[in-house]
Each structure stands twice: as structure tokens, then as C-alpha cells.
JSON list of C-alpha atoms in Angstrom, two decimals:
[
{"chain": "A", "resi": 5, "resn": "UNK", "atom": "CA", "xyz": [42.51, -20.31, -92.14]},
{"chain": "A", "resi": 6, "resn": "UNK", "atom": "CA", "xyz": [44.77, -18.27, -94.75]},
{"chain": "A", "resi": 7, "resn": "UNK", "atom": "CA", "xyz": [47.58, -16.04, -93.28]},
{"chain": "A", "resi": 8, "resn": "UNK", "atom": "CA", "xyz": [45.72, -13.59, -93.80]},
{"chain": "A", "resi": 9, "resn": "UNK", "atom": "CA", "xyz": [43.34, -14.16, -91.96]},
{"chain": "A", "resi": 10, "resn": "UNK", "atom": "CA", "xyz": [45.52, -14.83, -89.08]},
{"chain": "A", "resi": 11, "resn": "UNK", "atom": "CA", "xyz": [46.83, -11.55, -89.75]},
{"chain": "A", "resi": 12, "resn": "UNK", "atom": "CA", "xyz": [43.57, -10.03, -89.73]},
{"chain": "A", "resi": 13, "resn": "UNK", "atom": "CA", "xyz": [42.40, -11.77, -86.18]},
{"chain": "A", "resi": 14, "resn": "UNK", "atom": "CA", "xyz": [45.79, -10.82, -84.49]},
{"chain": "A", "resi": 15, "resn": "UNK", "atom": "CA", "xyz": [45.41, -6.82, -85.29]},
{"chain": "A", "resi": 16, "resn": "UNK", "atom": "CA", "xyz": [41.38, -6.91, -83.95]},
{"chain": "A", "resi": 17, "resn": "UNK", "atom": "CA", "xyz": [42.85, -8.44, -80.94]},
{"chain": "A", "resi": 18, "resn": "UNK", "atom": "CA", "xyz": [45.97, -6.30, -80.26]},
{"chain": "A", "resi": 19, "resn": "UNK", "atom": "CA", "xyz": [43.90, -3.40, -80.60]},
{"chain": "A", "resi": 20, "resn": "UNK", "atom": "CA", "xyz": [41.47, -4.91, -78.22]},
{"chain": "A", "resi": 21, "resn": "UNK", "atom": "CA", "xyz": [44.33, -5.96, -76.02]},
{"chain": "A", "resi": 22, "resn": "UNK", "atom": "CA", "xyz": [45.70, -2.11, -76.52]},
{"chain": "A", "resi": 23, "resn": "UNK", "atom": "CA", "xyz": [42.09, -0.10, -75.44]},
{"chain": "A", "resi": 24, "resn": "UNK", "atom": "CA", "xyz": [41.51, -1.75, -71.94]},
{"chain": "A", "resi": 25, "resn": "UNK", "atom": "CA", "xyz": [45.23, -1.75, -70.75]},
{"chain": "A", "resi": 26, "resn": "UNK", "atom": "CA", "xyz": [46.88, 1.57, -72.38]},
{"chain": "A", "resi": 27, "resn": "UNK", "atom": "CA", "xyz": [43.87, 4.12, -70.20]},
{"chain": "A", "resi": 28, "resn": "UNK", "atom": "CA", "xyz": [45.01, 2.36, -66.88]},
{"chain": "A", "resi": 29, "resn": "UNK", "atom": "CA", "xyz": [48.65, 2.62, -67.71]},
{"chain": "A", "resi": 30, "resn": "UNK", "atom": "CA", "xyz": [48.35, 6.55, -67.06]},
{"chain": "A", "resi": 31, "resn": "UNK", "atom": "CA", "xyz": [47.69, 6.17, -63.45]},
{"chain": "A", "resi": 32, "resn": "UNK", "atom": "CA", "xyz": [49.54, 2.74, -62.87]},
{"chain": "A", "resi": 33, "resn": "UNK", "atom": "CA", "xyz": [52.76, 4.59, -61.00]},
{"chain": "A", "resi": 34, "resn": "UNK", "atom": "CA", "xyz": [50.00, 6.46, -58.81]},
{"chain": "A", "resi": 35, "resn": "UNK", "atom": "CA", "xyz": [47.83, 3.39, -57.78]},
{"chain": "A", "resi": 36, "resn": "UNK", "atom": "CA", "xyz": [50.36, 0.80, -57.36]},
{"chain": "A", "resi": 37, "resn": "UNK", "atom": "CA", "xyz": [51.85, 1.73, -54.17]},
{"chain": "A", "resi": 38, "resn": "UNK", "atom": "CA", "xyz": [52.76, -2.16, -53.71]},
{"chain": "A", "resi": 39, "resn": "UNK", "atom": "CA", "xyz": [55.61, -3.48, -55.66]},
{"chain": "A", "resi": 40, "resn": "UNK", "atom": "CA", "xyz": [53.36, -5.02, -58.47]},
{"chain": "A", "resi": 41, "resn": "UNK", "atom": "CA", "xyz": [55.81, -7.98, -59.75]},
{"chain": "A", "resi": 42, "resn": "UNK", "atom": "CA", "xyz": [54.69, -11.45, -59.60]},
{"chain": "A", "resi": 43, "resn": "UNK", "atom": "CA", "xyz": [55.90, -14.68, -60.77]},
{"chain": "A", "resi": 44, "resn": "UNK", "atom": "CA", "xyz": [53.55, -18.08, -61.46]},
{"chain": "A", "resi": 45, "resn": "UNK", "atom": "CA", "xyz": [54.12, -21.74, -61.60]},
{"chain": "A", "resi": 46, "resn": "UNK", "atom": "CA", "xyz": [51.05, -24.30, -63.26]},
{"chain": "A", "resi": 47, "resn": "UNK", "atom": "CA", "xyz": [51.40, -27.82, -63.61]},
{"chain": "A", "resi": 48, "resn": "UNK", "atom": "CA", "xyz": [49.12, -30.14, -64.89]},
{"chain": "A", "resi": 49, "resn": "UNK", "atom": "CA", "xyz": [47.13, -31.58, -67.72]},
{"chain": "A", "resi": 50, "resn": "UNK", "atom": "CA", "xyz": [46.63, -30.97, -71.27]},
{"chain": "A", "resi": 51, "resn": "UNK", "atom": "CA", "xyz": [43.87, -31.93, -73.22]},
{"chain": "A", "resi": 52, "resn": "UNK", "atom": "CA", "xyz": [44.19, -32.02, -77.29]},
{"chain": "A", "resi": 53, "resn": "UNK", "atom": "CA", "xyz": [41.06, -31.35, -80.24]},
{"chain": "A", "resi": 54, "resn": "UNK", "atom": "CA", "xyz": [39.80, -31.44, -83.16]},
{"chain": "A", "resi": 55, "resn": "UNK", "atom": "CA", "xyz": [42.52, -32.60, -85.10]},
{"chain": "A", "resi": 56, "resn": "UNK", "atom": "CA", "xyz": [45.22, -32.95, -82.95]},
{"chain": "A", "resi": 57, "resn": "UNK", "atom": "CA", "xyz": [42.57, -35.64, -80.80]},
{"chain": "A", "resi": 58, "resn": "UNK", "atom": "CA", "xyz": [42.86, -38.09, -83.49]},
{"chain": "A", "resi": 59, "resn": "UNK", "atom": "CA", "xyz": [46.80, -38.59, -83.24]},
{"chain": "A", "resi": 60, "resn": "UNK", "atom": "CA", "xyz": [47.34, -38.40, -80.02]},
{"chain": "A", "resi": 61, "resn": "UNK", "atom": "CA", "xyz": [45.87, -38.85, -76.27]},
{"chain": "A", "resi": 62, "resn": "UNK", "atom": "CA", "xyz": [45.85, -36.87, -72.54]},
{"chain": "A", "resi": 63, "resn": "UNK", "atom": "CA", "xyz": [48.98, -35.31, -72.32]},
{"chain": "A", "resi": 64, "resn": "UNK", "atom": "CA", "xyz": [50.80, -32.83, -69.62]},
{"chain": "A", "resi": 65, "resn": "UNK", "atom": "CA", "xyz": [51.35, -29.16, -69.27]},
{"chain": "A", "resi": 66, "resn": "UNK", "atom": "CA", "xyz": [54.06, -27.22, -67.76]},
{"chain": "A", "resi": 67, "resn": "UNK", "atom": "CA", "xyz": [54.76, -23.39, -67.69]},
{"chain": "A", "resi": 68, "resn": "UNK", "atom": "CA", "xyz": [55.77, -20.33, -65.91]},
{"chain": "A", "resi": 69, "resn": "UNK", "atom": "CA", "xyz": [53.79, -16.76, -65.92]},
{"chain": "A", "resi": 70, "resn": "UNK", "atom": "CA", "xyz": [55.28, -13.13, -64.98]},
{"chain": "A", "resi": 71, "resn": "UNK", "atom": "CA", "xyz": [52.72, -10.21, -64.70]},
{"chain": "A", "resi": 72, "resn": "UNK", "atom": "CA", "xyz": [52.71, -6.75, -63.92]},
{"chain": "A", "resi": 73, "resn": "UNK", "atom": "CA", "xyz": [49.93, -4.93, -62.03]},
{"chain": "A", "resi": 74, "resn": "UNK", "atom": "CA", "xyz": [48.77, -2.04, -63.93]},
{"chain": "A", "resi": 75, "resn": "UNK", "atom": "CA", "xyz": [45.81, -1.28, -61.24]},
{"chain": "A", "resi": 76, "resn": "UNK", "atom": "CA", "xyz": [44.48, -3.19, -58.07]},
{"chain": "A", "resi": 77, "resn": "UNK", "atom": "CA", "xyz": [42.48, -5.80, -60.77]},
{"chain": "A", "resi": 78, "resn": "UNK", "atom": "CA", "xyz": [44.31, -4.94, -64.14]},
{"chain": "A", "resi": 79, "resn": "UNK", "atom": "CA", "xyz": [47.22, -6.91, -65.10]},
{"chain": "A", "resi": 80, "resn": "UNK", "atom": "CA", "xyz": [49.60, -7.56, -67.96]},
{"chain": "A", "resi": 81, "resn": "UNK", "atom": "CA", "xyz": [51.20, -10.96, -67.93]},
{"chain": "A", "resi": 82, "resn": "UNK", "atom": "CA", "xyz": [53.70, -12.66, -69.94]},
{"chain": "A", "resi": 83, "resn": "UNK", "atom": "CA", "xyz": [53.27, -16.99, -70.23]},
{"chain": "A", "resi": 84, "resn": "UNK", "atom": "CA", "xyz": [55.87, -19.34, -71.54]},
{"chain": "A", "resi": 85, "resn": "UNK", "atom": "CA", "xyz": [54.90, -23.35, -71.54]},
{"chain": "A", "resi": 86, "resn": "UNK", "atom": "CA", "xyz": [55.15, -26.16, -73.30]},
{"chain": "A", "resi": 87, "resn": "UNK", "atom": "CA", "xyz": [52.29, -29.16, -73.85]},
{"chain": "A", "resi": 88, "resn": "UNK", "atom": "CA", "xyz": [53.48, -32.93, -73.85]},
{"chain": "A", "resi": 89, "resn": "UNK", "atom": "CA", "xyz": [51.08, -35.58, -75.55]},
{"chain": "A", "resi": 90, "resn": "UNK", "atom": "CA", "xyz": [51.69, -39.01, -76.01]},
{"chain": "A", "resi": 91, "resn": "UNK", "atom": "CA", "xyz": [51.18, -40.49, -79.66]},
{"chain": "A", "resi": 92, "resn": "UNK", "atom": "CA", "xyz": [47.84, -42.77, -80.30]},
{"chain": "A", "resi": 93, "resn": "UNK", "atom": "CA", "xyz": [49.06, -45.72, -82.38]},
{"chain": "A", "resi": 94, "resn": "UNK", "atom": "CA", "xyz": [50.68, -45.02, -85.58]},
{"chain": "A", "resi": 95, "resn": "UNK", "atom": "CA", "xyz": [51.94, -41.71, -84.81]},
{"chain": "A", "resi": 96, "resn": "UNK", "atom": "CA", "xyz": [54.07, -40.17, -83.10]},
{"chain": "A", "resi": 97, "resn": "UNK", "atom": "CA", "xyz": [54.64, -38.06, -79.59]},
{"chain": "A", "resi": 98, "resn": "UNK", "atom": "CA", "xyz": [54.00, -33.99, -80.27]},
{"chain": "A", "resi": 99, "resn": "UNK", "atom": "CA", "xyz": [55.11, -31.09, -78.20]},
{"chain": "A", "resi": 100, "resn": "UNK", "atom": "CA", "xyz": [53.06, -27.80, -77.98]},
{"chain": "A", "resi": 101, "resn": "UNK", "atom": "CA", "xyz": [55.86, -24.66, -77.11]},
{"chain": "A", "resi": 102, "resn": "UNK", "atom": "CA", "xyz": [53.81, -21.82, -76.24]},
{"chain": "A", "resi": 103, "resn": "UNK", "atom": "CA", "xyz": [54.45, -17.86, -75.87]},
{"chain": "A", "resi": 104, "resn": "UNK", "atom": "CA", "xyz": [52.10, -15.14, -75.52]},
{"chain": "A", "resi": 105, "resn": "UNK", "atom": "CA", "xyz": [51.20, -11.90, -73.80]},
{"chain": "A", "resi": 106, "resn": "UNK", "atom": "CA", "xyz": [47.65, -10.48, -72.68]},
{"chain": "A", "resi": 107, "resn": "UNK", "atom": "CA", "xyz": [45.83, -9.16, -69.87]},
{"chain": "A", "resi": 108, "resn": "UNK", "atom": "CA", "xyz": [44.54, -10.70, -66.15]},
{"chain": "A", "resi": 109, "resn": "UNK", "atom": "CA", "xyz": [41.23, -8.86, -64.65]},
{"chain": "A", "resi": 110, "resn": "UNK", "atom": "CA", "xyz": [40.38, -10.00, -60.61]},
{"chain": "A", "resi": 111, "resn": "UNK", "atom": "CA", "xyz": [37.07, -9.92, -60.34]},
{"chain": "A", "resi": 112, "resn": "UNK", "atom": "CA", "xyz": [37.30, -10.82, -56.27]},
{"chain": "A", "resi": 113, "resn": "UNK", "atom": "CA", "xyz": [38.52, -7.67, -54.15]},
{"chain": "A", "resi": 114, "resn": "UNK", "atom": "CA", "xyz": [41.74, -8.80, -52.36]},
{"chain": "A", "resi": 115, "resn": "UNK", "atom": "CA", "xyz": [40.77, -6.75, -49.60]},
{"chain": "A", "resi": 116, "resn": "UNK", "atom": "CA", "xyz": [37.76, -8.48, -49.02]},
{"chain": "A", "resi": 117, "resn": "UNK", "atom": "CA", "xyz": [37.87, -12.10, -49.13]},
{"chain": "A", "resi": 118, "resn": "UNK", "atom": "CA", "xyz": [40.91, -14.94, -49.22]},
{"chain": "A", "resi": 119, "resn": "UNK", "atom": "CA", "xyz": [39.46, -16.17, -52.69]},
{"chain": "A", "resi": 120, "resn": "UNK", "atom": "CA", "xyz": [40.70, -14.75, -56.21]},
{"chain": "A", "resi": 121, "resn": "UNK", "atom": "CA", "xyz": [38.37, -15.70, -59.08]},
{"chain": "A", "resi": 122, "resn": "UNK", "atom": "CA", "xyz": [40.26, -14.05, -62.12]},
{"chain": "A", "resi": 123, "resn": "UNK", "atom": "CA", "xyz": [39.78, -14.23, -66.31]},
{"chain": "A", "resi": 124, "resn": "UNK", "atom": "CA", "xyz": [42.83, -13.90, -68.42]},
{"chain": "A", "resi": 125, "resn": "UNK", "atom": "CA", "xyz": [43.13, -13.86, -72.65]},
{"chain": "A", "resi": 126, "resn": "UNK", "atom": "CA", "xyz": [46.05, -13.38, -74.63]},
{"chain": "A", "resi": 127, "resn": "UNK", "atom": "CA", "xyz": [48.10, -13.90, -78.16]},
{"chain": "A", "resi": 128, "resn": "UNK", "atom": "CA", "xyz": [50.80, -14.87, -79.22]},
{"chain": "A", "resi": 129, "resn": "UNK", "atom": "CA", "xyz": [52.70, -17.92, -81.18]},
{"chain": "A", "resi": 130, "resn": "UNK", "atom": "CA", "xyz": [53.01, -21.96, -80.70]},
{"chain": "A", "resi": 131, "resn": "UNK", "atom": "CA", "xyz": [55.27, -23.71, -82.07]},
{"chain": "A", "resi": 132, "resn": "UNK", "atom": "CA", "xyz": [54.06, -27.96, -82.69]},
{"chain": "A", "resi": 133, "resn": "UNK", "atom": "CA", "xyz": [56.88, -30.50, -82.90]},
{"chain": "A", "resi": 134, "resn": "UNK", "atom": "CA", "xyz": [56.89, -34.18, -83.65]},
{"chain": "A", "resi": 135, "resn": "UNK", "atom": "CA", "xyz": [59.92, -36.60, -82.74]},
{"chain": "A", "resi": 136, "resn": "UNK", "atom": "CA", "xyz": [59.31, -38.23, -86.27]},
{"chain": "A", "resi": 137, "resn": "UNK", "atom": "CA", "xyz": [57.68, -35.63, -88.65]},
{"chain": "A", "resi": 138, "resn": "UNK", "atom": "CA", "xyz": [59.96, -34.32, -91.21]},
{"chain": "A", "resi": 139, "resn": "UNK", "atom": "CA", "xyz": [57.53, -31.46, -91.81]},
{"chain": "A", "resi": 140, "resn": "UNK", "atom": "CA", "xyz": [58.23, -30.24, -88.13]},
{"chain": "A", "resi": 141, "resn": "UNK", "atom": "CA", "xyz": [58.17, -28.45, -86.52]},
{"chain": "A", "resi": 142, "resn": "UNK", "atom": "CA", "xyz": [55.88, -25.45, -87.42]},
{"chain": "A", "resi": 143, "resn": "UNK", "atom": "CA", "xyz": [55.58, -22.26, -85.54]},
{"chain": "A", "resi": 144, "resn": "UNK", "atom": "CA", "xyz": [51.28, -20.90, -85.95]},
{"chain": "A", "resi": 145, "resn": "UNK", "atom": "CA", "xyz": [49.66, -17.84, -84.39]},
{"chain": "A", "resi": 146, "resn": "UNK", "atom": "CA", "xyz": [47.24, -18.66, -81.45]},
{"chain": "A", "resi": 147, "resn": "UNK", "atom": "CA", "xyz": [45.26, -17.21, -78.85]},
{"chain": "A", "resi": 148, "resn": "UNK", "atom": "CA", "xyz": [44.67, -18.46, -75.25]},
{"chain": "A", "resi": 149, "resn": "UNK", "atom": "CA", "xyz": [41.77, -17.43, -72.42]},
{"chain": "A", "resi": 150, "resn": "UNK", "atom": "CA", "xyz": [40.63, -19.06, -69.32]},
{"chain": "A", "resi": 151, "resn": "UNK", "atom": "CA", "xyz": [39.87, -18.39, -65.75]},
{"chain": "A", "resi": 152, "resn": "UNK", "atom": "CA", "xyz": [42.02, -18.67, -62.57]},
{"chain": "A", "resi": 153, "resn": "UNK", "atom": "CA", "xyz": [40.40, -20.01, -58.82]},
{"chain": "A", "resi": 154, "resn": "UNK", "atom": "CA", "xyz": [42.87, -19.98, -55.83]},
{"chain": "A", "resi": 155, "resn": "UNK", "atom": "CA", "xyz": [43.02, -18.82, -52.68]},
{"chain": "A", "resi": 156, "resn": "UNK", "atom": "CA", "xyz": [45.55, -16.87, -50.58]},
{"chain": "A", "resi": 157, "resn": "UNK", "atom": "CA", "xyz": [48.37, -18.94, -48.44]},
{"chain": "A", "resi": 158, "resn": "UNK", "atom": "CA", "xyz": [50.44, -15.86, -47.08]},
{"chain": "A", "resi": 159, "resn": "UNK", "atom": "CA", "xyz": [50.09, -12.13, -47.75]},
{"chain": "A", "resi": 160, "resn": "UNK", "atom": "CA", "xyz": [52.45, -12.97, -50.50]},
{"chain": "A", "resi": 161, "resn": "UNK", "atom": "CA", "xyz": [51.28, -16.71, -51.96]},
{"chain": "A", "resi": 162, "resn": "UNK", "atom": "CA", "xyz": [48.39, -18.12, -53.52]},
{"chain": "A", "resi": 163, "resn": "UNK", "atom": "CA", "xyz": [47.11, -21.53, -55.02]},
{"chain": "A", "resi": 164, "resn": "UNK", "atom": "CA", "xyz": [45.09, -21.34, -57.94]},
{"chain": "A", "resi": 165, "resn": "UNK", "atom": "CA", "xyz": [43.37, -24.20, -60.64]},
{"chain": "A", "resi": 166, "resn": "UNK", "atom": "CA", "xyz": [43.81, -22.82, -63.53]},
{"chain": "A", "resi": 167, "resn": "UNK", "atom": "CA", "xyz": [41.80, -23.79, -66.84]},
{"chain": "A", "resi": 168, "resn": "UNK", "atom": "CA", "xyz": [43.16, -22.58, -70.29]},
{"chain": "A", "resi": 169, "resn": "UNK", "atom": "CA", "xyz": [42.02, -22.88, -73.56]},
{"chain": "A", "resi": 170, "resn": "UNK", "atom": "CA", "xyz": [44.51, -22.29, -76.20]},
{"chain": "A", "resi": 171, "resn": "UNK", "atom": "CA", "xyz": [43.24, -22.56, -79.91]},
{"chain": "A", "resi": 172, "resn": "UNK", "atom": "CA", "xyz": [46.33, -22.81, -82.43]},
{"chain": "A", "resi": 173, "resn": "UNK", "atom": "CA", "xyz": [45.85, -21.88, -86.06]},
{"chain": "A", "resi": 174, "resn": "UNK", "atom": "CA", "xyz": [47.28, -24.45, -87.63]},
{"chain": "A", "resi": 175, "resn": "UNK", "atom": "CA", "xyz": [47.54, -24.17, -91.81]},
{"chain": "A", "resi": 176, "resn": "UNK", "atom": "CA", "xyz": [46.44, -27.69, -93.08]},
{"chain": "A", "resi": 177, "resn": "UNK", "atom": "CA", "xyz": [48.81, -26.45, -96.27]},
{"chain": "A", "resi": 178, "resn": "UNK", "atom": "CA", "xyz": [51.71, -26.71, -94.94]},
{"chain": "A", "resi": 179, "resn": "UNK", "atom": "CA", "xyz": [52.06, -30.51, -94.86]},
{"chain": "A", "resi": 180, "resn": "UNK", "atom": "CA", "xyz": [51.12, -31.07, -91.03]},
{"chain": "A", "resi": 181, "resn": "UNK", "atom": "CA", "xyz": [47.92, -32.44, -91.65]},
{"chain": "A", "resi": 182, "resn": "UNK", "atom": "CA", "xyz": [46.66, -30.43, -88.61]},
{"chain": "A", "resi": 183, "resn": "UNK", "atom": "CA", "xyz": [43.69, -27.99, -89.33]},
{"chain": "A", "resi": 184, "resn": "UNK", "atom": "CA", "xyz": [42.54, -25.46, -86.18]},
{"chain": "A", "resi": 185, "resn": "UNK", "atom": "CA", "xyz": [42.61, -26.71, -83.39]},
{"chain": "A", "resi": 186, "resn": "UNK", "atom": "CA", "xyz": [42.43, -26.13, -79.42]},
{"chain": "A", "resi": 187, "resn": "UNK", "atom": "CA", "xyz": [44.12, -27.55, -76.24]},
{"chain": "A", "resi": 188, "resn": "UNK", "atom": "CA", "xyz": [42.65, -27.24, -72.81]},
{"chain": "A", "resi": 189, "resn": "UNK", "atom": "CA", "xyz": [45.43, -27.07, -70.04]},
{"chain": "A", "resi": 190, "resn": "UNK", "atom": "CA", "xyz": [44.07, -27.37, -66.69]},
{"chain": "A", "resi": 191, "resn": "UNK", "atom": "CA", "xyz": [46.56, -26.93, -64.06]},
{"chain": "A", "resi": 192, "resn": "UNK", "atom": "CA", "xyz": [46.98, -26.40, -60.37]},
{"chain": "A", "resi": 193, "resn": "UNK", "atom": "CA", "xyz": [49.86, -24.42, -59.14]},
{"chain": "A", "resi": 194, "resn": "UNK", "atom": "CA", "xyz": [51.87, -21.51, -56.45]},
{"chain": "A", "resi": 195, "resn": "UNK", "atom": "CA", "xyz": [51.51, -17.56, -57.78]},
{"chain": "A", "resi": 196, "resn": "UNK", "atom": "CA", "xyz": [54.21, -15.36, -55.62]},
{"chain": "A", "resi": 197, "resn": "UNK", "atom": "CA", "xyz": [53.93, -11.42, -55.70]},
{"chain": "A", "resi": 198, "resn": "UNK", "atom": "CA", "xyz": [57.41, -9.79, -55.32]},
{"chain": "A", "resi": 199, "resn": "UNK", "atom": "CA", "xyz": [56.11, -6.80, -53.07]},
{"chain": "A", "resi": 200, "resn": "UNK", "atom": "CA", "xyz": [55.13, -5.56, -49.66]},
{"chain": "A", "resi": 201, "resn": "UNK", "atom": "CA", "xyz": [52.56, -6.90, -47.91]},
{"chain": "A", "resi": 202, "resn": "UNK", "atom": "CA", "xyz": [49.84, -3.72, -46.57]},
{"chain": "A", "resi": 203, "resn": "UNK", "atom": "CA", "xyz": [50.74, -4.55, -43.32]},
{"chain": "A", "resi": 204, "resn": "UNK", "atom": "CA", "xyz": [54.14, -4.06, -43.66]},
{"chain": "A", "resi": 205, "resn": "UNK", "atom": "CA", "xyz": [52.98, -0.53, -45.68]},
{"chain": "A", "resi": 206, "resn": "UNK", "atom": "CA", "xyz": [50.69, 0.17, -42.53]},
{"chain": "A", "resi": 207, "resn": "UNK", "atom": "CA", "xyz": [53.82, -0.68, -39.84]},
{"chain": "A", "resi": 208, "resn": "UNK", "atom": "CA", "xyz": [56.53, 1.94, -41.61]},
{"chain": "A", "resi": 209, "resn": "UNK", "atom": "CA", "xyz": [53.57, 4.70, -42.59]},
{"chain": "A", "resi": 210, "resn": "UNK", "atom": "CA", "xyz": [52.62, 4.47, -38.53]},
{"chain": "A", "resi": 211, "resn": "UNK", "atom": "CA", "xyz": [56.45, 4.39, -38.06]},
{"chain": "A", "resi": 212, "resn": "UNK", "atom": "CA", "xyz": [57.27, 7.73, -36.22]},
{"chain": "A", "resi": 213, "resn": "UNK", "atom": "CA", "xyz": [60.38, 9.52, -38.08]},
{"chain": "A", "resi": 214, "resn": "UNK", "atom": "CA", "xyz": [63.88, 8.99, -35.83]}
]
């Protein structure tokens, strides 16, 4: 895919990205009487594509996720993580860095059940290295989507499985020998919200004044 093509696919989605979270932002400092910070944690593995399939085998993935609750199911999140896979024979080991931005809709009501079933897509850039490739490392546009399961520990903690795909659009031009290609992260890990639980709302509401 040319640059300009990249170009082209990373506008559509921005503006995509832009409609569904910019008409909740008007109301986000009404609805959100709960601090709406959280902070994420997946670990697991990472599986390579097309391309990237023939060079090397299963790898790992590690990362970390902050978000920001624009309404009760409507959050923007920011991911930073990095892919490890080991070299098939004749190659050599490559590392995925990953950054990217996009939106997180619940689709379970937190009031109403333990479970959180959620979908998530973003952009952003990744950045492939190689331990012994002159040509690298090389820095592409990509986009990443998946869906989250967990389930509630505390008023404050979840688990979740998480399973990610990430495609990378990698330019076959620019000496990598790496066309497109997508990863598939699946990961298990701890999600903490920085706020008040509602019982803790409830208690100092029902609080009489001193």
C-alpha cells in the first residue's frame, strides 16, 4: 500500500474516530460523576501473519493502557506495547513497538452484572525492529481492534482476556521485505479505575451535613 493510501485510510478513520466520541464529550463533565481514570496491564501472546509468519514464530506481548470515560460505556484510551517474536531459522528476532489511540464501547451494564464484554479499535504507528537488519528499524501506520472479557474483582479491579488484532502497513519498498501484515495479541491481565466506588458516592450523599 502507497503512502498515500495510508494517508487516505488514517483520515476516514480519524473522522470516524472523531463523530462517535466528540457528541458525548459535551455531556462527559455532567455524566461522569465517578472519577473516570483508569489504568490497564495485558500480558500475553502474540501471534505474527502473512509475511511476518514466514520469518519468525509465537512470540509475546506486553503493554500498558490509560483511558478516560467519556460516558458510562464510551471511552477514549491511550495503548503503548511492544511484541517479541523469536526468529525461524535464518533470520533474525523482531520487535513490534506499538502506540495508538481510539475508543472502548461496554456493551455489559456495570450496574447489572459482574461481567464486562467490551469492543475497542484504534490508530496509530508501529515501529518493527530486527537485532540484525540494517534496514531497521521502520516506523508504519497501523490500526488495531479487538474485544475485551473480564469480570469484576473489587468495585475498583477487573480481569479481562483480551484479543487484539493489529494490522501494520508495512511498505514492501522500503527494503524490509515485509508487505501488510497483522499480529494477534491475546492477553490476560488487571484493569484498575482511579475513582470512587457508588457506594462510597451513596455513603457521603446519605451523609447528614455537620
Amino acid at each position: 500500500m502507497s503512502h498515500s493510501s495510508n494517508q487516505t485510510v488514517a483520515i476516514f478513520f480519524l473522522f470516524f474516530l472523531y463523530n462517535i466520541t466528540f457528541p458525548s464529550n459535551l455531556k462527559a463533565q455532567k455524566e461522569n460523576h465517578i472519577f473516570p481514570w483508569n489504568a490497564e496491564l495485558p500480558l500475553g501472546a502474540a501471534v505474527p501473519t502473512a509475511d511476518l509468519a514466514e520469518t519468525v514464530d509465537m512470540g509475546a506481548n506486553i503493554g500498558a493502557r490509560f483511558g478516560y470515560s467519556l460516558r458510562e460505556r464510551l471511552m477514549i484510551r491511550g495503548d503503548v506495547g511492544a511484541e517479541f517474536y523469536q526468529a525461524e531459522l535464518y533470520s533474525d528476532n523482531r520487535q513490534l513497538w506499538n502506540y495508538s489511540a481510539g475508543v472502548e464501547y461496554l456493551f455489559t451494564d456495570k450496574g447489572g452484572t459482574e461481567w464486562r464484554l467490551a469492543g475497542f479499535a484504534g490508530m496509530g504507528a508501529s515501529t518493527l525492529t530486527g537485532e540484525d537488519s540494517p534496514e531497521l528499524p521502520e516506523t508504519y501506520f497501523s490500526l488495531n481492534y479487538g474485544v475485551k472479557f473480564g469480570r469484576g474483582i473489587t468495585d475498583n479491579f477487573d480481569w479481562f482476556i483480551n484479543v487484539l488484532g493489529r494490522t501494520v502497513f508495512a511498505n514492501p519498498n522500503d527494503n524490509t521485505s515485509t508487505g501488510i501484515f497483522t499480529t494477534l495479541p491475546i492477553s490476560v491481565g488487571i484493569n484498575h479505575r482511579f475513582n470512587q466506588s457508588d457506594k462510597s458516592i451513596k455513603d457521603k450523599v446519605e451523609q447528614p451535613p455537620n
